Structure formats: structure tokens, C-alpha cells
Tab-separated table of C-alpha atoms in Angstrom:
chain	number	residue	atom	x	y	z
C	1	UNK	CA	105.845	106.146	135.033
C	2	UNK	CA	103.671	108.964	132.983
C	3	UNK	CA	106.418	110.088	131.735
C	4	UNK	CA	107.569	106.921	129.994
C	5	UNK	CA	104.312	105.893	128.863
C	6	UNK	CA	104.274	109.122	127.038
C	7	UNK	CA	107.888	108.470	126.029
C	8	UNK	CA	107.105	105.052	124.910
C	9	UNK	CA	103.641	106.491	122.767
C	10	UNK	CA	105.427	109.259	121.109
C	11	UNK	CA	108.154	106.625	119.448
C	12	UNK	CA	105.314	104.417	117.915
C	13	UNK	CA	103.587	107.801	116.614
C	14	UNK	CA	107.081	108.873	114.994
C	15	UNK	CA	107.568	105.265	114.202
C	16	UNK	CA	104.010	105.169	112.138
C	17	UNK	CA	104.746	109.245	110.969
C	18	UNK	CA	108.151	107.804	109.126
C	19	UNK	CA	106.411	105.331	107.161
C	20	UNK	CA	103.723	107.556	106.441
C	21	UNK	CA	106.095	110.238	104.895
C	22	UNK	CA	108.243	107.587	103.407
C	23	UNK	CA	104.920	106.188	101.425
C	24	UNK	CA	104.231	109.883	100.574
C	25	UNK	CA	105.292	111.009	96.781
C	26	UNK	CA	108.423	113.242	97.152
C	27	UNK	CA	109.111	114.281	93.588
C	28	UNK	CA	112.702	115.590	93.118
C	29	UNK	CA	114.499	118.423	94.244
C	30	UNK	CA	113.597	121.798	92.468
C	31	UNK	CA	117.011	124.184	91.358
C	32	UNK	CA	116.984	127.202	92.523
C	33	UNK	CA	114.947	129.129	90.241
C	34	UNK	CA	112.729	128.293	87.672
C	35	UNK	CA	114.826	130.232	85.048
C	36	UNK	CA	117.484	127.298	85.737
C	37	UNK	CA	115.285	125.142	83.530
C	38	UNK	CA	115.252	125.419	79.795
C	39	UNK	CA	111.741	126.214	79.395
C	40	UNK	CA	110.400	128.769	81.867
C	41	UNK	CA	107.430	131.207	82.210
C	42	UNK	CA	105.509	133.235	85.103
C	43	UNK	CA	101.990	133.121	85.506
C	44	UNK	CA	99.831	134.767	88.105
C	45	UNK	CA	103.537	135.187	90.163
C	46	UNK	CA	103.641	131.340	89.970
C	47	UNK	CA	107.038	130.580	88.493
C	48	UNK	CA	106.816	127.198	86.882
C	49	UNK	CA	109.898	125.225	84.574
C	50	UNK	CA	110.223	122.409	82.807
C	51	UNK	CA	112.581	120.060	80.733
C	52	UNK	CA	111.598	117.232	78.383
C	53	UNK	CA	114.353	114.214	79.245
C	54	UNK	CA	116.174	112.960	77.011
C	55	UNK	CA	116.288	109.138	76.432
C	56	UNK	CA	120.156	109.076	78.059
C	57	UNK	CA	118.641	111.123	80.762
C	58	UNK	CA	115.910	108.595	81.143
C	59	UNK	CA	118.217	105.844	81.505
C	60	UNK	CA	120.256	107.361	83.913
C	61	UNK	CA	117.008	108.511	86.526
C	62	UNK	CA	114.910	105.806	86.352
C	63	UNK	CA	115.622	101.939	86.807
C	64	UNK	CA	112.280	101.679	85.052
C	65	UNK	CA	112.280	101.224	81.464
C	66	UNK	CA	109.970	104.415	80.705
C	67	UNK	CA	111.715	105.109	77.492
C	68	UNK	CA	109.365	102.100	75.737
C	69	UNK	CA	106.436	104.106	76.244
C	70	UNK	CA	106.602	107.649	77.378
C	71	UNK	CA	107.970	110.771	77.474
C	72	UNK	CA	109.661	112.346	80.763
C	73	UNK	CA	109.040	116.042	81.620
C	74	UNK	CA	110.249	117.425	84.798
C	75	UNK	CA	108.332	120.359	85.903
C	76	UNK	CA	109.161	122.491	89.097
C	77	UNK	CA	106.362	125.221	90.531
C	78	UNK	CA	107.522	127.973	92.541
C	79	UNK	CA	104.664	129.997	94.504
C	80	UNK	CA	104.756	133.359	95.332
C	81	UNK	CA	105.849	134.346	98.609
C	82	UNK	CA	103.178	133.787	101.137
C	83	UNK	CA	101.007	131.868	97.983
C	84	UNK	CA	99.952	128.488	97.865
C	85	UNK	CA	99.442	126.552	94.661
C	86	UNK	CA	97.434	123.416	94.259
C	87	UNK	CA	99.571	121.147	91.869
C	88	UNK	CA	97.658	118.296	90.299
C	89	UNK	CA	98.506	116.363	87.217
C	90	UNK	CA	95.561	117.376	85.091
C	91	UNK	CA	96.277	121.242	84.906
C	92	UNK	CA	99.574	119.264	82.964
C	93	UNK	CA	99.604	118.632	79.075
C	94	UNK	CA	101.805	117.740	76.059
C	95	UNK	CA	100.958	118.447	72.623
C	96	UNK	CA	103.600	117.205	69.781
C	97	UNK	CA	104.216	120.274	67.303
C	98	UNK	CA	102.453	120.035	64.161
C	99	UNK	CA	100.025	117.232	64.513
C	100	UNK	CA	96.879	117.111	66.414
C	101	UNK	CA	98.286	114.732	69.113
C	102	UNK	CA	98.276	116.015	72.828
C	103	UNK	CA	98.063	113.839	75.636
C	104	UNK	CA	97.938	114.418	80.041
C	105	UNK	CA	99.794	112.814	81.979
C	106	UNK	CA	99.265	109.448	82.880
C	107	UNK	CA	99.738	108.005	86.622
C	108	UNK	CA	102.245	105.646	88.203
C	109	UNK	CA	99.594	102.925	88.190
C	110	UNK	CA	98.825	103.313	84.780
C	111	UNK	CA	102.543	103.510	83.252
C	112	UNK	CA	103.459	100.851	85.663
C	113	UNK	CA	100.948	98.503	84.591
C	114	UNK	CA	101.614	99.355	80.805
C	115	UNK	CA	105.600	98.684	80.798
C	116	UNK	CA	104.273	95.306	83.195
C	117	UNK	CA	101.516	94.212	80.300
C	118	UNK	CA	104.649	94.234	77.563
C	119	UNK	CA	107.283	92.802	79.108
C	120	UNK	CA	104.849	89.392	79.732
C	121	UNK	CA	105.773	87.127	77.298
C	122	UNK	CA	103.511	86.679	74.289
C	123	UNK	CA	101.801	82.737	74.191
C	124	UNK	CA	102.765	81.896	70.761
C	125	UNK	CA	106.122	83.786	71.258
C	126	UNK	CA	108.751	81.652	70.159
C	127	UNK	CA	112.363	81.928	70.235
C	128	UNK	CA	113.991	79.897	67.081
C	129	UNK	CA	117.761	79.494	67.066
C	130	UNK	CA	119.475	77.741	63.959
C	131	UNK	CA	122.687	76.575	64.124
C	132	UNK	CA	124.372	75.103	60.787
C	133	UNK	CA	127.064	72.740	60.872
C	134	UNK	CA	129.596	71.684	57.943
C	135	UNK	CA	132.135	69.091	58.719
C	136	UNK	CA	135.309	67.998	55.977
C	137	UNK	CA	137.619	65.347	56.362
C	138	UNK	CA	139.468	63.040	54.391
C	139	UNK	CA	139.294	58.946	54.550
C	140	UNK	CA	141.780	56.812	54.106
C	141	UNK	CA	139.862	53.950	52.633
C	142	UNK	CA	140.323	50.046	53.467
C	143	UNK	CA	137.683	47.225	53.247
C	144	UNK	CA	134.762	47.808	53.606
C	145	UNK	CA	133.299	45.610	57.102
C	146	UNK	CA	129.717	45.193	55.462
C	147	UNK	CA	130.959	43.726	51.611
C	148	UNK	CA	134.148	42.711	52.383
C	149	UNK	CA	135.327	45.121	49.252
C	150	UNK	CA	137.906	46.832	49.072
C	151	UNK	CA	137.028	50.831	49.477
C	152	UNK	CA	139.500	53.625	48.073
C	153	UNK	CA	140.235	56.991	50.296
C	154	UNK	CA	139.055	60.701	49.472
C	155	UNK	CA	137.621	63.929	50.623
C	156	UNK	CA	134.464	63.222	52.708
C	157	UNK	CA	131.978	66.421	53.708
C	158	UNK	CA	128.837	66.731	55.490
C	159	UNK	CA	126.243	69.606	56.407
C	160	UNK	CA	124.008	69.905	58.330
C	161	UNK	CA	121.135	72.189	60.276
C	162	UNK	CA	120.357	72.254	63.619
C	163	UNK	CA	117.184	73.877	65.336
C	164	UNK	CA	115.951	74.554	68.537
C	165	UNK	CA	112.641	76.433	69.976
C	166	UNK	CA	112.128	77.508	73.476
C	167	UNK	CA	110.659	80.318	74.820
C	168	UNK	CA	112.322	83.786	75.147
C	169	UNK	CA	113.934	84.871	78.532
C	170	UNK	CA	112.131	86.693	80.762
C	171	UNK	CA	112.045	90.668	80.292
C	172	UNK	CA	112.568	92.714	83.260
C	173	UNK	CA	109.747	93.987	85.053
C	174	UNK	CA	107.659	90.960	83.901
C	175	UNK	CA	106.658	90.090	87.825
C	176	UNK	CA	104.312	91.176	89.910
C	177	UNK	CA	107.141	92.397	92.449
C	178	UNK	CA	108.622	94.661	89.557
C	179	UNK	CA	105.211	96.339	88.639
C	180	UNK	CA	104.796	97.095	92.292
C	181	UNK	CA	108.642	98.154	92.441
C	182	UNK	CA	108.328	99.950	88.773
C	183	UNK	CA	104.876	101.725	90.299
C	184	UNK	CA	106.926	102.562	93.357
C	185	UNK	CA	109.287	104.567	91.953
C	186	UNK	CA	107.816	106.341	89.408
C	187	UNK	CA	104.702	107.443	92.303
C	188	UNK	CA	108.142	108.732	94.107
C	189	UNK	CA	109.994	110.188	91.692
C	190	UNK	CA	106.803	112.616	89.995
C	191	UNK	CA	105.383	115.536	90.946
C	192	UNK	CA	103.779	115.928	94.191
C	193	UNK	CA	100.258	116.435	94.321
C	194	UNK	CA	98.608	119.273	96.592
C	195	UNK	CA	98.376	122.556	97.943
C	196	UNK	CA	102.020	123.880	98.670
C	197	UNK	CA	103.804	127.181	99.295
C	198	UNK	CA	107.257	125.943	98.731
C	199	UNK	CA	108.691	125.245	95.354
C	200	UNK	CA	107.987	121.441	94.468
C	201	UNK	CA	109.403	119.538	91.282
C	202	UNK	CA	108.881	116.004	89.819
C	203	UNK	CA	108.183	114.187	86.718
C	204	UNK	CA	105.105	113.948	84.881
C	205	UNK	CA	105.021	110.655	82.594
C	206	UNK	CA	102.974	111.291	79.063
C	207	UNK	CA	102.417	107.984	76.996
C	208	UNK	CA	103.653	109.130	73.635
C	209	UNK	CA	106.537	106.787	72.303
C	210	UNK	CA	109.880	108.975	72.231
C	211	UNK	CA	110.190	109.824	68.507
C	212	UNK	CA	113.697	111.596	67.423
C	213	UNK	CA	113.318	115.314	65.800
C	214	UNK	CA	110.274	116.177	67.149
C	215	UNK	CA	109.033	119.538	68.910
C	216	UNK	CA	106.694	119.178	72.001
C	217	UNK	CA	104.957	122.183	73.820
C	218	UNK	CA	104.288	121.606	77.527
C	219	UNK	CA	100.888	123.099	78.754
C	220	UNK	CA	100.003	124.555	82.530
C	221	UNK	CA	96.478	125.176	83.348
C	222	UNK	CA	96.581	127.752	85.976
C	223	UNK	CA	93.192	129.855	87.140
C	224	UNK	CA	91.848	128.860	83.587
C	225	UNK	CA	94.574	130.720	81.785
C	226	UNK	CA	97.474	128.103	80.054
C	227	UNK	CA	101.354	128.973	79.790
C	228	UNK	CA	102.817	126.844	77.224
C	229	UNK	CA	106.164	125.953	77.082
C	230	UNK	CA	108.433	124.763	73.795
C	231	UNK	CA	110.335	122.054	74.661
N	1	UNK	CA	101.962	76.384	108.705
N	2	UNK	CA	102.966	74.183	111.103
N	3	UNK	CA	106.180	75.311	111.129
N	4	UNK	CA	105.410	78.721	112.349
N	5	UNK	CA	103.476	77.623	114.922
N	6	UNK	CA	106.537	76.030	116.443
N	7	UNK	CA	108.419	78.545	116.155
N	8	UNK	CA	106.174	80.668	117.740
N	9	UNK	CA	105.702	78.837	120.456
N	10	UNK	CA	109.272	77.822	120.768
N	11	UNK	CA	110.163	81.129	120.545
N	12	UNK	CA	107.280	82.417	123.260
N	13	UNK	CA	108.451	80.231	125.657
N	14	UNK	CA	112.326	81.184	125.266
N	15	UNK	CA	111.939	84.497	125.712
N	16	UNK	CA	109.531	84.136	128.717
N	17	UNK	CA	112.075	81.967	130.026
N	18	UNK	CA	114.448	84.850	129.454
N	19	UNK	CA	111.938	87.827	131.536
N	20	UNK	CA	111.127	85.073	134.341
N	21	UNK	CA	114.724	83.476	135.338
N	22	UNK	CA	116.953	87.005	133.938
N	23	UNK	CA	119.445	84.364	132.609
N	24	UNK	CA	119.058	81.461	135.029
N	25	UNK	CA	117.038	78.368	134.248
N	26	UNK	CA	116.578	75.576	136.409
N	27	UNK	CA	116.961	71.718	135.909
N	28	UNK	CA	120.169	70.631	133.551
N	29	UNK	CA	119.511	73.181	131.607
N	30	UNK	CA	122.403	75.618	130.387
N	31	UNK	CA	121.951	79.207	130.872
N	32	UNK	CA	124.300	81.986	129.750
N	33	UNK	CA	123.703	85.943	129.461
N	34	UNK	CA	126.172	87.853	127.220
N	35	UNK	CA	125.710	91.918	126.888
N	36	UNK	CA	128.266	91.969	124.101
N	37	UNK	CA	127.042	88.753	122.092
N	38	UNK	CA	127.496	89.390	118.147
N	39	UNK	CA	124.460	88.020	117.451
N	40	UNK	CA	121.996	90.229	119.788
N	41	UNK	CA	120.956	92.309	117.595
N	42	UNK	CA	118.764	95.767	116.918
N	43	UNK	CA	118.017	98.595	114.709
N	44	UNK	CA	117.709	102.267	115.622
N	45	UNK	CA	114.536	103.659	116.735
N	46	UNK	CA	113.930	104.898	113.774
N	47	UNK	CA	113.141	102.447	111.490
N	48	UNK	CA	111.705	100.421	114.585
N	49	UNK	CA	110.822	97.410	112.767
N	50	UNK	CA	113.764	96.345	111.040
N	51	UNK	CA	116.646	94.421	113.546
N	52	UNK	CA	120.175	93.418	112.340
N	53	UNK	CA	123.513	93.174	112.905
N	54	UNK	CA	124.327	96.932	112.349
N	55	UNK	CA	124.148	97.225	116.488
N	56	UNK	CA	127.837	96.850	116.022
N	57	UNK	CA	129.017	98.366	113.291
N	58	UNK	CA	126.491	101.643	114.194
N	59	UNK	CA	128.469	101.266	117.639
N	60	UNK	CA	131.633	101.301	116.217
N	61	UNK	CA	130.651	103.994	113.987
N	62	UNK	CA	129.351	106.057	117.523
N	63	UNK	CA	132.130	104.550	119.863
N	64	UNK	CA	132.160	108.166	121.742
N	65	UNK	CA	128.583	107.652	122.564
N	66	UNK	CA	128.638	105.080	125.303
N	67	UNK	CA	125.978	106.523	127.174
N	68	UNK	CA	123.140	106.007	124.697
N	69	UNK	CA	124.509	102.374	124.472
N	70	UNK	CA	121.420	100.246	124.795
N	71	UNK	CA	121.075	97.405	127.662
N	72	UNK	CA	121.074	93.990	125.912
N	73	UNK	CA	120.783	90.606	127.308
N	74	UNK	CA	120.261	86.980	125.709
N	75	UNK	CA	120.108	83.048	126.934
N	76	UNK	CA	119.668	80.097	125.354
N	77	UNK	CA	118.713	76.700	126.998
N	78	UNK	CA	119.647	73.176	125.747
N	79	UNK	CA	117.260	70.839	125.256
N	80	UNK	CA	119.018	67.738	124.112
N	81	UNK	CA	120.349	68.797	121.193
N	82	UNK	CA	117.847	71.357	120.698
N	83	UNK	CA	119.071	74.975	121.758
N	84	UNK	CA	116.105	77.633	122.622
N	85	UNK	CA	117.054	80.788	123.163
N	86	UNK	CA	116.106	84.564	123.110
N	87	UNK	CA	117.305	87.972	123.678
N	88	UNK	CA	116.281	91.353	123.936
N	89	UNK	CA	117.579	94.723	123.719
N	90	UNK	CA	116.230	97.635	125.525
N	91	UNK	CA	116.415	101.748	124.579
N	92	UNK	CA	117.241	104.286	127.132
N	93	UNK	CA	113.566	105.583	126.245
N	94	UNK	CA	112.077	101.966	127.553
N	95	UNK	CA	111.744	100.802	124.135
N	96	UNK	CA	112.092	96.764	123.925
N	97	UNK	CA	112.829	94.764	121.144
N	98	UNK	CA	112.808	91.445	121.682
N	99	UNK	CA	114.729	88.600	119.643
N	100	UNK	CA	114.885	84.711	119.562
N	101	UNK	CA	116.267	81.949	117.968
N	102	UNK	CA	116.346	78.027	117.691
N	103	UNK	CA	118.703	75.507	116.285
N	104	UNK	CA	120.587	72.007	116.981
N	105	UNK	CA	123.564	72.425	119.161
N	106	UNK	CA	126.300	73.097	118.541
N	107	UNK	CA	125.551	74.257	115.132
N	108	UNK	CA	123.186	76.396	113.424
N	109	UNK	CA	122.212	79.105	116.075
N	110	UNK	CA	121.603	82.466	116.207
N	111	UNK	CA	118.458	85.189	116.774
N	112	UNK	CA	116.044	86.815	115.317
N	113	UNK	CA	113.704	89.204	115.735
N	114	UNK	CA	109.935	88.603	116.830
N	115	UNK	CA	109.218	91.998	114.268
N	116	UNK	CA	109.405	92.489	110.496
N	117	UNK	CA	112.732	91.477	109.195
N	118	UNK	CA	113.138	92.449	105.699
N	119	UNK	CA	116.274	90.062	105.085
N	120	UNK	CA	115.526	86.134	105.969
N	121	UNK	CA	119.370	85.369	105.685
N	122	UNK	CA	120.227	88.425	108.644
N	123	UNK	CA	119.684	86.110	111.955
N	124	UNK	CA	122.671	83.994	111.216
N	125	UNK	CA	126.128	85.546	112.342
N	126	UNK	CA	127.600	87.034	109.501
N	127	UNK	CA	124.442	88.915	107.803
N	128	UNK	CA	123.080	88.745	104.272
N	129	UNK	CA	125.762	86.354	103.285
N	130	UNK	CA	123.250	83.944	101.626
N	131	UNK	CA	120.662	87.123	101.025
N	132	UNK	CA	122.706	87.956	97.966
N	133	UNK	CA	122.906	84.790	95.632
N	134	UNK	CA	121.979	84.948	92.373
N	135	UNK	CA	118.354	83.996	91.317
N	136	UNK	CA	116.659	84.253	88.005
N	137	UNK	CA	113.935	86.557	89.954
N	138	UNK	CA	116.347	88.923	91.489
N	139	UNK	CA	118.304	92.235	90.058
N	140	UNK	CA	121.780	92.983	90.095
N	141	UNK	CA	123.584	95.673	91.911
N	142	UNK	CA	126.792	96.920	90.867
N	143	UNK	CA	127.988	99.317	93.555
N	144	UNK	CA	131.295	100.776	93.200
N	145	UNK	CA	132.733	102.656	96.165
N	146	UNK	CA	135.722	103.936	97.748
N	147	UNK	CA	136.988	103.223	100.730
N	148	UNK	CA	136.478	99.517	100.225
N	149	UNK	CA	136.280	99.044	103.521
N	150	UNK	CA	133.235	101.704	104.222
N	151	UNK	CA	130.087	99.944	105.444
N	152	UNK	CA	126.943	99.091	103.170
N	153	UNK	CA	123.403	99.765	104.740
N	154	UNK	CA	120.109	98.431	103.042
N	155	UNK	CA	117.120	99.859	104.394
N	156	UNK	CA	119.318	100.743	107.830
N	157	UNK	CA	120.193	96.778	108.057
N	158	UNK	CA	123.861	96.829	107.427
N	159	UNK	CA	125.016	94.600	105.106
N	160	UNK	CA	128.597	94.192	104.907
N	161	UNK	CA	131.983	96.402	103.889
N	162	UNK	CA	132.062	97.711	100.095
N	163	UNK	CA	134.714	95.513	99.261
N	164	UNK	CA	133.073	92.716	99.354
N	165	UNK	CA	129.483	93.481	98.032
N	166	UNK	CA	130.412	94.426	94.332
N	167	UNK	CA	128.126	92.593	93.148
N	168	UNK	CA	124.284	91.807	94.947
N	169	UNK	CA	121.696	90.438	93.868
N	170	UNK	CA	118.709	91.259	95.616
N	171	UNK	CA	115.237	90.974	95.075
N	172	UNK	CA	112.721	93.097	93.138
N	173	UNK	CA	112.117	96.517	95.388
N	174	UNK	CA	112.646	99.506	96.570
N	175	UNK	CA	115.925	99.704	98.787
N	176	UNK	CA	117.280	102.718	100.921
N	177	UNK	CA	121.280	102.609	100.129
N	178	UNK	CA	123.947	104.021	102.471
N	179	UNK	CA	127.445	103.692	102.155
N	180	UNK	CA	129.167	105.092	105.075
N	181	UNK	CA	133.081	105.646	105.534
N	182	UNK	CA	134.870	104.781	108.809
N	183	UNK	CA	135.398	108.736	108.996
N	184	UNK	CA	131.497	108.700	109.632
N	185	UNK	CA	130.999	111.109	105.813
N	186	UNK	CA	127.907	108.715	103.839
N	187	UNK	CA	126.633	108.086	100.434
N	188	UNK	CA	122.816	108.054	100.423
N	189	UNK	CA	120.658	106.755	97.582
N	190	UNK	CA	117.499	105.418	97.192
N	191	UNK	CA	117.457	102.429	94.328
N	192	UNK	CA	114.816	100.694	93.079
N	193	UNK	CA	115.746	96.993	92.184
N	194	UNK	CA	113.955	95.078	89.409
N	195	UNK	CA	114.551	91.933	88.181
N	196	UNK	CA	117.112	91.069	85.545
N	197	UNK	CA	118.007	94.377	85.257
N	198	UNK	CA	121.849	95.594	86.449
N	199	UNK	CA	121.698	98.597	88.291
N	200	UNK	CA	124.966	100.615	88.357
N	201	UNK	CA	125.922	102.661	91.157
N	202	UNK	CA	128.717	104.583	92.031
N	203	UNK	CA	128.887	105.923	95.531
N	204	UNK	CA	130.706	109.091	95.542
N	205	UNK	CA	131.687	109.631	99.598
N	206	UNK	CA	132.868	113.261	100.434
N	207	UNK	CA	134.940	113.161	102.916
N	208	UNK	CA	133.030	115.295	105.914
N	209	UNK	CA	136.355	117.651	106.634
N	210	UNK	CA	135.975	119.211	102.583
């Protein structure tokens, strides 16, 4: 009787551990070294790499629009053997080369609520469709039914303009369901936050708008001294 | 509101109906118990919450593996043309999940769960087959997958064979995907579902003997 009360506790704790973990960020799965990644360092033994993601890669990892607003670095930590690192996402920093703009990582709440705020449509947003119209044909003539006259035949045309307004279809992620879904996956997908001795990787999200032939440098914080990496 | 107070109730009373006769009910009422019924349903252990049709397709799927079987049971009772009834299934680890279900006999019948169900449509015989409409609010899913007859799982529940969910439309979420062959070898992805967007996905099953 003990034994399946015990029995019967222990499957709601594993029950309520699975959801637990499941609501926990997981980031993605690091390669096998940090030298795998284009843009690699060592600091302090602390291997770290990273790779800015290109707007095809984007598209292809996330079901969240995140090109319209940010830029994608995935970044993988590897402690030392018997070394634990804490990981959190403001020791993280991108600075575009050549201009004074740098930026840290913003959260999934944040980027979430961002991509939600511009896909809402606008009030006085209006979607105007014209549609001309010509017509040609040819009449035959006869008498006329309203004067009684006789009418002759010919080439008869007509144009004309039509126009409609209505509002725009809706843009994904415009509902409430999508931000949550949108903040879901992006909380999932980056880095995880914390003290760990195993290798960890995920993506950190930046809100700078993907610009074509530029240079970034991806900055680590680490015991107060940075590693910078060209991406 | 109203509404789920009946049902509640109505399903409160089946199912103690169910614990206190084991089947038999008194009066004119009708009273059947079927182990093997397709529509007594349950999930694994695992996800706990979540109850479907998979119970038969997972049992296929584990044919070998009678001993783990779980003990099921169900009855329904007429009332007029009102049929009450409930179910329950119960884990060799004393686990019980109980089920019920109303409708207006003959027609319209089946169980469902007293816990969480994440699919509405997944009480009625043949699962999900209304669950995957389109709507204006929902996203596509284009799943592509080889063999066509491997089984689809969302979130555990299962769902149906490949061939014939191409296309779903589901609603905005997070959704655990697994597309399992008949050779037992399964395509795992987690997808993320938002609305009026067209998610592509190709599930690439290696076979389990490479």
C-alpha cells in the first residue's frame, strides 16, 4: 500500500519535473568544439564561438520573422574541465564596424513584443486597389426606341475606373497567441542563462535591422576582460 | 457556463456509475464494458495530462509489450435518447485516468478525458479530423514525409498517418512533432506554429537498422 502511494507520488513529481524542464530555455546544441564556429577565441580556458546568421539562415531556424528587426548570433561557451561559467546575456554585445553603434542583446519578451507591435495594423492603413476597365464594340444601328429616328452603326468604346478600399490582411504574428508563440520560441531557442560546466549554445537576438555589407564585432565580457570577435 | 456545469455533472455521475456498478446498472438501463473499445482512450505517463487516441496506434507500435498493456474499462447508460457514459484506464503503477462522454443515441458519442486535452476535436472516433480546418487565425503546416503511412504525433496525441495530413492547419503555438515509421525509427521536431504563416517541414526518417 506504501509502496504504491510512493509509486503513485513519484509519477506526479516526474509529471510536474517534465513541464518544468520543458518551460526551461534549452538553447541549441553546441558542435563539438568551439573552433567549429567561424569566429572563435579562448579566454581564461573558457572556449567561446560564435556566428552571425545570415538572413537565409534566419528563415530557415526560426518560424518567427526576426529578420524585420534583428540580428541573429549564435554563441556556444565551453568551460574548462571541472569550471563552471555563469552565462548571462549582458556580458554579450554587438558593435557594427565603423560607426559608433553597439547594442546588447535584447530578450524574448522584448523582440517578441516588437515584431507583435508591427505586424498590428496601422488605423488609417488603407489598402487601395484600382482596377481600369476599357470595353470596344461595334453597333449595328437601327431606330432609335426614344425618337423614333433612325440611328446609323459604328465603333462604340468605353473606359472606365474602378476603386475599392478595405483594410490590409492580417500580418502574421499580429495575435496575442503568436506573440506568446513568437516569445516562446525565441526564450527556447537562445542561450541559456546560468552557471554551467558543460558547453551550452543558443542565440542571442540584437535589435539592429540586418543591413547588407556590413562588418559586426561580437563582444564577451568575461572576469572584466572582453574577447571580441569579427563577424 | 451552464453548459459546463452539465457536463460536469453529467459526467460525475457517469463515471461514478462506472466505479459503483463495474459495468452493471440497474433499472432499463443499458450497460456494456468493452476493454478493447476504440474510443477509450489514454496517453503515456509521461505527458500525463494529455489523453487520445494514440492508445492504439502506441500499442500497435509496442505489440511485443503485452504485459505493460494497461487495464481499461468503459459503460455508457441510455437515458432516453440521451447516452451517459465514462471510462477509465488504469497504469500498472496504479495510475488512473479517467474519461467520459455524452451524446444522443445512436449518434454522436464518444469520450473524453476529465484532464487537459489540448485538441477539442480528439474525443470523437477518428481524432483531429475537424482539429485541422482552415481558419483565418490558424498556421499552415506542410509536412512532407516518407513512408506515407508512418504515424503523426502532436504533442504525444497522435494525429493521423502522413499521408493524409499534408496539409494542417493548426492553431498559433508551440507543437512537439513526431513522425514515426511502422519500423518504430522517428522524426522529432519541435515547431512553433503562427498564424498565416506556412511552415515547411520535411521529416527525414532513418531507418533504425542504418
Amino acid at each position: 500500500m506504501m509502496k504504491l502511494k510512493l509509486t503513485r507520488w513519484l509519477t506526479v513529481v516526474l509529471i510536474w519535473a517534465t513541464g518544468v524542464a520543458l518551460d526551461a530555455p534549452r538553447g541549441t546544441v553546441p558542435k563539438s568544439a568551439a573552433d567549429q564556429y567561424p569566429a572563435h577565441a579562448v579566454q581564461d580556458g573558457i572556449n567561446i564561438g560564435a556566428v552571425l546568421l545570415s538572413t537565409n539562415d534566419v528563415r530557415h531556424a526560426f518560424s518567427t520573422r526576426i529578420n524585420e528587426c534583428c540580428l541573429v548570433v549564435e554563441v556556444a561557451l565551453y568551460p574548462q574541465k571541472d569550471g563552471l561559467v555563469e552565462v548571462s546575456l549582458n556580458d554579450f554585445a554587438l558593435r557594427v564596424v565603423g560607426q559608433d553603434i553597439a547594442a546588447k542583446p535584447s530578450s524574448a519578451e522584448v523582440v517578441a513584443g516588437r515584431l507583435y507591435r508591427e505586424a498590428q495594423p496601422q488605423q488609417n492603413q488603407r489598402d487601395v486597389s484600382i482596377s481600369p476597365t476599357a470595353g470596344i464594340g461595334y453597333e449595328s444601328g437601327g431606330i432609335d426606341p426614344v425618337t423614333g429616328q433612325r440611328r446609323p452603326g459604328g465603333v462604340v468604346t468605353s473606359t472606365g475606373v474602378g476603386v475599392g478600399v478595405g483594410a490590409p490582411p492580417p500580418k502574421p504574428g499580429s495575435n496575442e497567441a503568436d506573440r506568446r508563440t513568437m516569445e516562446l520560441e525565441l526564450r527556447e531557442k537562445g542561450v541559456p542563462e546560468g552557471n554551467t560546466a558543460a558547453p551550452v549554445a543558443g542565440y542571442v537576438y540584437f535589435t539592429i535591422p540586418p543591413r547588407k555589407n556590413k562588418k559586426y564585432q561580437f563582444e564577451y565580457s568575461l572576469n572584466g576582460k572582453k574577447v571580441v570577435l569579427s563577424l | 457556463m451552464w453548459r459546463e456545469a452539465v457536463r460536469n455533472t453529467l459526467g460525475t455521475v457517469a463515471f461514478a456509475i462506472l466505479l459503483l456498478g463495474s459495468g452493471a446498472t440497474g433499472g432499463s438501463c443499458q450497460s456494456t464494458s468493452s476493454p478493447e473499445s476504440p474510443s477509450s482512450t489514454s496517453n503515456s505517463a509521461s505527458s500525463g495530462v494529455q489523453a487520445t487516441d494514440q492508445q492504439d496506434q502506441s500499442s500497435k507500435l509496442n505489440s511485443k509489450d503485452k504485459k505493460d498493456k494497461p487495464d481499461k474499462g468503459k459503460t455508457h447508460v441510455h437515458l432516453g435518447a440521451v447516452t451517459v457514459g465514462a471510462s477509465y484506464t488504469r497504469f500498472s503503477n496504479g495510475f488512473l485516468v479517467p474519461f467520459w462522454g455524452y451524446g444522443f443515441y445512436p449518434y454522436y458519442f464518444g469520450y473524453e478525458p476529465f484532464f487537459y486535452d489540448p485538441f477539442y476535436s480528439s474525443y470523437f472516433y477518428e481524432p483531429y479530423t475537424s482539429g485541422f480546418a482552415y481558419g483565418p487565425d490558424k498556421g499552415e503546416v506542410r509536412l512532407e514525409a516518407k513512408p506515407s503511412s508512418a504515424s503523426v504525433y502532436l504533442n504525444d496525441a497522435y494525429a493521423g498517418t502522413a499521408g493524409k495530413l499534408k496539409h494542417m492547419w493548426l492553431a498559433p503555438g508551440a507543437y512537439d512533432l513526431t513522425v514515426a515509421a511502422p519500423d518504430g525509427s522517428a522524426f522529432h521536431q519541435r515547431i512553433y506554429v503562427l498564424s498565416g504563416k506556412s511552415l515547411k517541414i520535411h521529416a527525414k526518417i532513418v531507418p533504425q537498422n542504418e
